CSV table of C-alpha atoms in Angstrom, one decimal:
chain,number,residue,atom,x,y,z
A,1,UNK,CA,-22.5,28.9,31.9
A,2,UNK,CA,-23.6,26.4,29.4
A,3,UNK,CA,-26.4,27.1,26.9
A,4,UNK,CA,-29.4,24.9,27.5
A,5,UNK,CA,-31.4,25.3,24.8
A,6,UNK,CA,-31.8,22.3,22.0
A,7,UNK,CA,-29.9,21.8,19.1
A,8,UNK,CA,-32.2,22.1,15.8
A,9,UNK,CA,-31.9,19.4,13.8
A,10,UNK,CA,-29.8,19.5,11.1
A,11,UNK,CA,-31.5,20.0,7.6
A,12,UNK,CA,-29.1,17.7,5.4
A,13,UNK,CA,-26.6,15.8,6.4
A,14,UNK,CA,-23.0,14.8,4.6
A,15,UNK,CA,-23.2,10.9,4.2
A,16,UNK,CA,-20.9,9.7,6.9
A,17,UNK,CA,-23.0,11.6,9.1
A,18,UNK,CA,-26.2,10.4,7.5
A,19,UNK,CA,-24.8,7.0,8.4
A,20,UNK,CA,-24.3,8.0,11.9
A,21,UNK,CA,-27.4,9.5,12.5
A,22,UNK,CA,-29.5,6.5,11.5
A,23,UNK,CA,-26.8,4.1,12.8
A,24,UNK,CA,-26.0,2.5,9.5
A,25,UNK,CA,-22.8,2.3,7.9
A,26,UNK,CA,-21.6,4.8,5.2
A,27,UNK,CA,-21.7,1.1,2.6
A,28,UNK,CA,-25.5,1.0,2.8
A,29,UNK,CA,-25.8,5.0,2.5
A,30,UNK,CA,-23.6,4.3,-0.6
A,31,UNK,CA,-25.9,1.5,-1.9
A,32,UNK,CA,-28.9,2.8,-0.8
A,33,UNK,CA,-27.7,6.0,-3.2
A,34,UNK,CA,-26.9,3.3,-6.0
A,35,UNK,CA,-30.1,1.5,-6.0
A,36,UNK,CA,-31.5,5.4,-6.4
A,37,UNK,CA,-33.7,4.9,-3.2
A,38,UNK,CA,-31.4,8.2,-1.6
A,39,UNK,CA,-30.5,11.4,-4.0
A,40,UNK,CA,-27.8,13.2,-3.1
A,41,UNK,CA,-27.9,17.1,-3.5
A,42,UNK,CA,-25.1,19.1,-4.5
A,43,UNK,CA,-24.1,22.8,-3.9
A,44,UNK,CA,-20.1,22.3,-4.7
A,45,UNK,CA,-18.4,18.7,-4.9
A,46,UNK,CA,-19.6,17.2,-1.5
A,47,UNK,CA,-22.8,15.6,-1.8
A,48,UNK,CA,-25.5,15.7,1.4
A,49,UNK,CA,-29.0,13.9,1.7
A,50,UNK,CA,-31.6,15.8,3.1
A,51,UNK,CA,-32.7,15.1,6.4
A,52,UNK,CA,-36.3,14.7,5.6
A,53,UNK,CA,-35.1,12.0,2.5
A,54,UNK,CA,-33.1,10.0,5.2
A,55,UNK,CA,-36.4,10.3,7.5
A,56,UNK,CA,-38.6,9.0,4.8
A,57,UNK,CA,-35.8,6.1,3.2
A,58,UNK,CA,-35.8,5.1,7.3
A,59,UNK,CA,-39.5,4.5,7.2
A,60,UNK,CA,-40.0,2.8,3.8
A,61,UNK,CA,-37.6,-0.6,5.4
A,62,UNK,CA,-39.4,-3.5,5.9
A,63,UNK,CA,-40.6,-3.5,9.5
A,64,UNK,CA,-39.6,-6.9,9.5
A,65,UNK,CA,-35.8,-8.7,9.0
A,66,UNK,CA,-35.4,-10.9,5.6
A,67,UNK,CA,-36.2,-14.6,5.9
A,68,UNK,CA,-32.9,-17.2,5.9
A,69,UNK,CA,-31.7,-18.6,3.5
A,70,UNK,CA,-33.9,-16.2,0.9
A,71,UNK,CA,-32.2,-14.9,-2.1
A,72,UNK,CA,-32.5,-11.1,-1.7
C-alpha cells in the first residue's frame, strides 16, 4: 500500500539540490553564493541554503530577461 500523504518540504537544501529544485544549474547557485546574494550554512563541511533563502533569492530576479547586447 503506498503512503499518500505529501512530502513536507524540505527546510534546506545541499546546493546541487538547490539547483534542482529551482531548475538552475549548480554554476549560478555557486555565483549567486559569490556575489553574496545566497549564504550558505554550515553544521559540518557540507554547506546547505535554506529553503526559505532560495525562496526569497527566486523572487528578488528581475521579472524581466536582460536587454541584448547590454553589458551586464
Amino acid at each position: 500500500m503506498s503512503d499518500l500523504r505529501p512530502r513536507p518540504r524540505p527546510l534546506a537544501y545541499s546546493i546541487p539540490d538547490a539547483a534542482a529544485a529551482c531548475g538552475y544549474s549548480e554554476a549560478s547557485i555557486q555565483r549567486a553564493i559569490a556575489k553574496g546574494d545566497l549564504a550558505p550554512r554550515y553544521a559540518n563541511s557540507k554547506g546547505v541554503i535554506l529553503a526559505d533563502e532560495l525562496d526569497e533569492w527566486l523572487h528578488s530576479l528581475p521579472t524581466e530577461p536582460p536587454e541584448k547586447g547590454r553589458p551586464r
